[in-house]
Short mmCIF file of C-alpha atoms and ligand atoms in Angstrom, two decimals:
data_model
loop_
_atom_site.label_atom_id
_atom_site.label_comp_id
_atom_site.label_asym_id
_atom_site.label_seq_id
_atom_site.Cartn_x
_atom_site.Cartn_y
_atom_site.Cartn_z
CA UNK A 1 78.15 17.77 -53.04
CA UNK A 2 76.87 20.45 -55.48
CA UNK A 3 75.82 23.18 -52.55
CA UNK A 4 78.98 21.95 -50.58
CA UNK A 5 81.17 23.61 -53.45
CA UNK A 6 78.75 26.52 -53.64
CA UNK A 7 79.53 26.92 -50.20
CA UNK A 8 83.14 26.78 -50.63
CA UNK A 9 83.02 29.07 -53.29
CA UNK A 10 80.78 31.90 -51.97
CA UNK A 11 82.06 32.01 -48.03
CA UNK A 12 85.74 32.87 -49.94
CA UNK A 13 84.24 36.41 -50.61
CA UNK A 14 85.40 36.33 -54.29
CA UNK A 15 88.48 34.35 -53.55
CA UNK A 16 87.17 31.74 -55.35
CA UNK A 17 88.27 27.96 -55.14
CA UNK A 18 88.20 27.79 -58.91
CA UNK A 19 90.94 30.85 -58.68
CA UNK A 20 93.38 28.62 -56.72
CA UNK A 21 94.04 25.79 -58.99
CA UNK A 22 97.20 26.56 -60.37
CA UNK A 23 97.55 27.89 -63.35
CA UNK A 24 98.81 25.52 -65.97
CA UNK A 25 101.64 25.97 -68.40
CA UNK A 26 100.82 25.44 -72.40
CA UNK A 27 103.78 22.41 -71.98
CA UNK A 28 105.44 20.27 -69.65
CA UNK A 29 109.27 21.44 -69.06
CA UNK A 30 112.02 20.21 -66.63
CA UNK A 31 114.85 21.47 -64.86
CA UNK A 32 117.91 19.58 -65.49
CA UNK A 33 121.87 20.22 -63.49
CA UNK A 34 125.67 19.38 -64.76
CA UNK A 35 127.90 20.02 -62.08
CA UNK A 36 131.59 19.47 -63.74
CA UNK A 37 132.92 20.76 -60.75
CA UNK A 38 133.50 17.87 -59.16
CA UNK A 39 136.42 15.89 -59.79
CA UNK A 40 135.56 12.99 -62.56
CA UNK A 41 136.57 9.41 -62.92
CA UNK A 42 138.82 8.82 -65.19
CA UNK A 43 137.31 8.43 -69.08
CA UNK A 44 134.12 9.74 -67.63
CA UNK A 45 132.25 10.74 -70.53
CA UNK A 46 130.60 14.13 -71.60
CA UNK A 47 127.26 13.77 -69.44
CA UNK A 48 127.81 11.62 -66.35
CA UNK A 49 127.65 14.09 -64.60
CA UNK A 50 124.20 15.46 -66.30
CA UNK A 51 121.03 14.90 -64.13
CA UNK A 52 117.58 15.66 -64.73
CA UNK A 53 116.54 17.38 -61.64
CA UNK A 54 112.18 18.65 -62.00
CA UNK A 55 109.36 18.36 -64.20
CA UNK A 56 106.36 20.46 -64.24
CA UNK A 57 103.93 22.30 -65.62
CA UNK A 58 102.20 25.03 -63.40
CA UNK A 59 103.12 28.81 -62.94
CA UNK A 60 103.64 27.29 -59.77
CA UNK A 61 105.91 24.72 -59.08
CA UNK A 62 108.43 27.00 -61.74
CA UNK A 63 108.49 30.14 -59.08
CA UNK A 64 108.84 27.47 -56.42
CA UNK A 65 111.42 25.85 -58.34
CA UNK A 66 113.32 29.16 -59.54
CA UNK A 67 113.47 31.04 -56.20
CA UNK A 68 114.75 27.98 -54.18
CA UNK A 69 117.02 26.26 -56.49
CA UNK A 70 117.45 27.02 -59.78
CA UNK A 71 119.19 30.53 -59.56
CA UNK A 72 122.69 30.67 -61.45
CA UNK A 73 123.86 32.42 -58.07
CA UNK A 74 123.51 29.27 -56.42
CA UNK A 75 125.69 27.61 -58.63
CA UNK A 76 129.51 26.56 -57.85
CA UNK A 77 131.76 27.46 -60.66
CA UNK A 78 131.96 25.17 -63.80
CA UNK A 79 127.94 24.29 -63.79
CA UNK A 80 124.77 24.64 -65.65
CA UNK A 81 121.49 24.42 -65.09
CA UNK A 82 119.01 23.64 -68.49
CA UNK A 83 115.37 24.22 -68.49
CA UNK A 84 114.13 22.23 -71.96
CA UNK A 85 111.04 20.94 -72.93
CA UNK A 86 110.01 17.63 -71.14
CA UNK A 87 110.79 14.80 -73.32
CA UNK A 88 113.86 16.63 -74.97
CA UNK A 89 117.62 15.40 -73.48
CA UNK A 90 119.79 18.54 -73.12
CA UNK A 91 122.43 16.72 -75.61
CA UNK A 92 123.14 17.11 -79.28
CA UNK A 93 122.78 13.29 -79.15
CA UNK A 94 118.86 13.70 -78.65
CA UNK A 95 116.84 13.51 -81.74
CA UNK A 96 115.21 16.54 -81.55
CA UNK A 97 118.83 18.71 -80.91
CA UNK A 98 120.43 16.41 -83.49
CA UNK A 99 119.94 18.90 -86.24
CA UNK A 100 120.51 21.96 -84.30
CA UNK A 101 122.28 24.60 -82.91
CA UNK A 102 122.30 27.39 -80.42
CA UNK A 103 122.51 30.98 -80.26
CA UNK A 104 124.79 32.06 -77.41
CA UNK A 105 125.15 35.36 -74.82
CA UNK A 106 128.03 36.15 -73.16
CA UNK A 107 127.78 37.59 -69.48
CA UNK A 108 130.29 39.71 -68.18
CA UNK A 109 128.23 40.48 -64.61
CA UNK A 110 126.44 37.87 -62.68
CA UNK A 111 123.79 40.23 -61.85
CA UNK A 112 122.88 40.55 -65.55
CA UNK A 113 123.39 36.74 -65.58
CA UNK A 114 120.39 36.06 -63.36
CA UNK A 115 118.07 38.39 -65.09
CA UNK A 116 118.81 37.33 -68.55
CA UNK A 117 118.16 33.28 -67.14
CA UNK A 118 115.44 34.50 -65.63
CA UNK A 119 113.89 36.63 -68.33
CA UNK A 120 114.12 34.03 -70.72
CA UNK A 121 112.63 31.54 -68.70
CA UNK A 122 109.62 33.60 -68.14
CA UNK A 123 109.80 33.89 -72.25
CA UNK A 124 109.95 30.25 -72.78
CA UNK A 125 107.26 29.06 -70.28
CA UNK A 126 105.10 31.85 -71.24
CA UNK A 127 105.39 30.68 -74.82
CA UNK A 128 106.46 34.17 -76.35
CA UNK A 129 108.69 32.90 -78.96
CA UNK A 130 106.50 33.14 -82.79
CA UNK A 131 108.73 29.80 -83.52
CA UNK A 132 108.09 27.94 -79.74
CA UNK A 133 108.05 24.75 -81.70
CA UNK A 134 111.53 25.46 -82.92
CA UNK A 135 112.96 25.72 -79.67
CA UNK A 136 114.46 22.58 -77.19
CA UNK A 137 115.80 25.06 -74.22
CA UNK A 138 118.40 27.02 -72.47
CA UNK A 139 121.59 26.45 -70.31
CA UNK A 140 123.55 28.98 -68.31
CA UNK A 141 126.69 27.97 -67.62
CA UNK A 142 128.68 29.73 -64.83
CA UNK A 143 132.68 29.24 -66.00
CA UNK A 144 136.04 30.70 -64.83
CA UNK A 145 136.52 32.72 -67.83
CA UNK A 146 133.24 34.16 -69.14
CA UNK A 147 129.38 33.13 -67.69
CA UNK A 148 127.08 32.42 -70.53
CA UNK A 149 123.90 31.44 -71.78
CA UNK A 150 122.92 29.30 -74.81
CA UNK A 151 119.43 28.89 -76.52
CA UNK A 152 119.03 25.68 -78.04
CA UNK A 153 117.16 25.34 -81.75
CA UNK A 154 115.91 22.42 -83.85
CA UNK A 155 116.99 23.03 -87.16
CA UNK A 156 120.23 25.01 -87.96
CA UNK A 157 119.95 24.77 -91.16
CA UNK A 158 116.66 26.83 -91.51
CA UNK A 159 118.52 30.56 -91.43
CA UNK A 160 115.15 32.58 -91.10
CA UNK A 161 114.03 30.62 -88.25
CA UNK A 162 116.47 31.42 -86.07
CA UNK A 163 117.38 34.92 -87.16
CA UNK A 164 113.53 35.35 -86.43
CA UNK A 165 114.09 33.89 -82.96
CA UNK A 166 117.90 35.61 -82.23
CA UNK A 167 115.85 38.67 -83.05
CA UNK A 168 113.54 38.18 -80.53
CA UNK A 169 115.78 36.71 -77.48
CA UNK A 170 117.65 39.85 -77.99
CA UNK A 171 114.21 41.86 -77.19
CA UNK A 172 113.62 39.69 -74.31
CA UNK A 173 117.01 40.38 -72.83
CA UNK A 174 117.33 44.18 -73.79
CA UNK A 175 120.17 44.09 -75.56
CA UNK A 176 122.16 45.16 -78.88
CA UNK A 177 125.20 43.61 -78.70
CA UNK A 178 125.57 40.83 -81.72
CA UNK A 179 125.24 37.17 -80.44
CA UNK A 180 125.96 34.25 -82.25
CA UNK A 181 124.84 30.91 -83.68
CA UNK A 182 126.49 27.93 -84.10
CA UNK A 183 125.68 24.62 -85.39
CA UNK A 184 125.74 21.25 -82.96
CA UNK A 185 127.64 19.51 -86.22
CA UNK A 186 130.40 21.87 -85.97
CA UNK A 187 130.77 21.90 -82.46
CA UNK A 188 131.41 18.08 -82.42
CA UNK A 189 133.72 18.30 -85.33
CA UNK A 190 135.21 21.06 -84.10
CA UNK A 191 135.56 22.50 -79.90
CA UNK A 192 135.98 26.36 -81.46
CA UNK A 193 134.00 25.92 -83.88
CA UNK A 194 133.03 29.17 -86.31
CA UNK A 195 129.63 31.27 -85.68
CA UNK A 196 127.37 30.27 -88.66
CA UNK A 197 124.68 33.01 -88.23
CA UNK A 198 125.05 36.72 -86.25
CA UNK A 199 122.27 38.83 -85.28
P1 MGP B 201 130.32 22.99 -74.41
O1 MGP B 201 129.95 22.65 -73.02
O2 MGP B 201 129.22 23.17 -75.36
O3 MGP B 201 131.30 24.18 -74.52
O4 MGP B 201 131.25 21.81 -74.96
P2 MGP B 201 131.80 25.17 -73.40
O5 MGP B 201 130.73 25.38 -72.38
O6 MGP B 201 132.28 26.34 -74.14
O7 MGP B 201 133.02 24.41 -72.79
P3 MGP B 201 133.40 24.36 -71.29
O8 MGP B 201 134.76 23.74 -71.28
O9 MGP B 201 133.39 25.77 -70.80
O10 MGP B 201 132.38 23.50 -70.62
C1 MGP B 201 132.48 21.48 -74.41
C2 MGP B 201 132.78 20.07 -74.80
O11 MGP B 201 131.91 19.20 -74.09
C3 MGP B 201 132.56 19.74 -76.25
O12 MGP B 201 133.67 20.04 -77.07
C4 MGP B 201 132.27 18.26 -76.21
O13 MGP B 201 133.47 17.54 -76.08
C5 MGP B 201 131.49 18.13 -74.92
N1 MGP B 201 130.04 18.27 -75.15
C6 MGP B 201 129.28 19.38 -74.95
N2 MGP B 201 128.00 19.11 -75.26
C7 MGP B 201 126.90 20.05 -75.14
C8 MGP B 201 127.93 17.81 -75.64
C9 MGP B 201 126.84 16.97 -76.04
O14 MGP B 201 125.68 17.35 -76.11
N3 MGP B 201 127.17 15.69 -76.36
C10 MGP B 201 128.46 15.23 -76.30
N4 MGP B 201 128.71 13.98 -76.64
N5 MGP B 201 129.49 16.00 -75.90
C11 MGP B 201 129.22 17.28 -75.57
#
């Protein structure tokens, strides 16, 4: 069995076998799609229409998964996808978004849309974010008036935390403009609710 693998390995001419296992991600995440598009039954509530679509956890599976499905050009108006960490509901009612918040970017051009998903993405799988653990995800939402994108935190009440990580989704995404963050609390007290932090 030993000199089989040997075999395998050297008659690949440096292509080793050991170079294509896939390379693994530092955490599990999963793909998840709301299409409010379609027309609901009546009293539906927020989130029947939420579905958790892939899990994984190789550089893999996420291009796979990206380039074939989970572009926000290949969504119909009034949608979102959500890539969060496996384990963690894309809700405010989940425990660990309970407490939390999001900062949010506004997209005027769907061509910025897609590479702002998919630069944060890449950020979040390839754990660049000093506060990962602080993080649950990100939605982009494709809407009549204005296309967006939310990052989702943990706890809105610790300011420096996410100034620290505002500050560095605005480096990931190149740009200046101020964004905002609001907390989950207000938002179900309140459907406008105020900014609480502005970076
Ligand atoms: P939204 O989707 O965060 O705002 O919340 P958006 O995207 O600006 O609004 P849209 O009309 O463009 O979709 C919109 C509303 O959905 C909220 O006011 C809530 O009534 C409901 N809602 C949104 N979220 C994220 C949740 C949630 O996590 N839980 C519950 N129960 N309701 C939610």
């Amino acid at each position: 069995m030993a000199s089989e693998t040997t075999a395998v390995i050297e008659s690949s001419g440096g292509d080793t076998a050991v170079d294509k296992q896939p390379h693994k991600l530092y955490r599990e995440w999963t793909f998840w799609f709301d299409n409010q598009s379609k027309p609901k039954q009546q009293g539906a509530a927020w989130g029947s229409s939420l579905r958790k679509a892939y899990t994984f956890h190789t550089v893999e599976d996420f291009w796979c998964l990206y380039d074939h499905v989970f572009r926000p050009n290949k969504l119909p108006g009034n949608a979102d996808f959500h890539l969060f960490k496996a384990g963690i509901e894309p809700k405010w009612e989940d425990v660990e978004c309970a407490n939390g918040g999001k900062w949010t970017v506004i997209s005027s051009r769907k061509e910025t849309l897609d590479t702002m998903w998919r630069e944060t993405l890449m950020a979040l799988i390839g754990e660049q974010f000093d506060e990962a653990e602080e993080i649950c995800g990100v939605v982009v939402s494709v809407r009549q008036r204005q296309d967006k994108l939310a990052l989702w935190t943990k706890n809105a009440a610790n300011e420096a935390v996410q100034m620290s990580i505002g500050r560095k989704w605005k480096e990931v995404l190149d740009i200046t403009d101020k964004i905002s963050y609001s907390f989950h609390d207000d938002s179900k007290r309140e459907r406008s609710a105020k900014s609480r932090y502005f970076v």
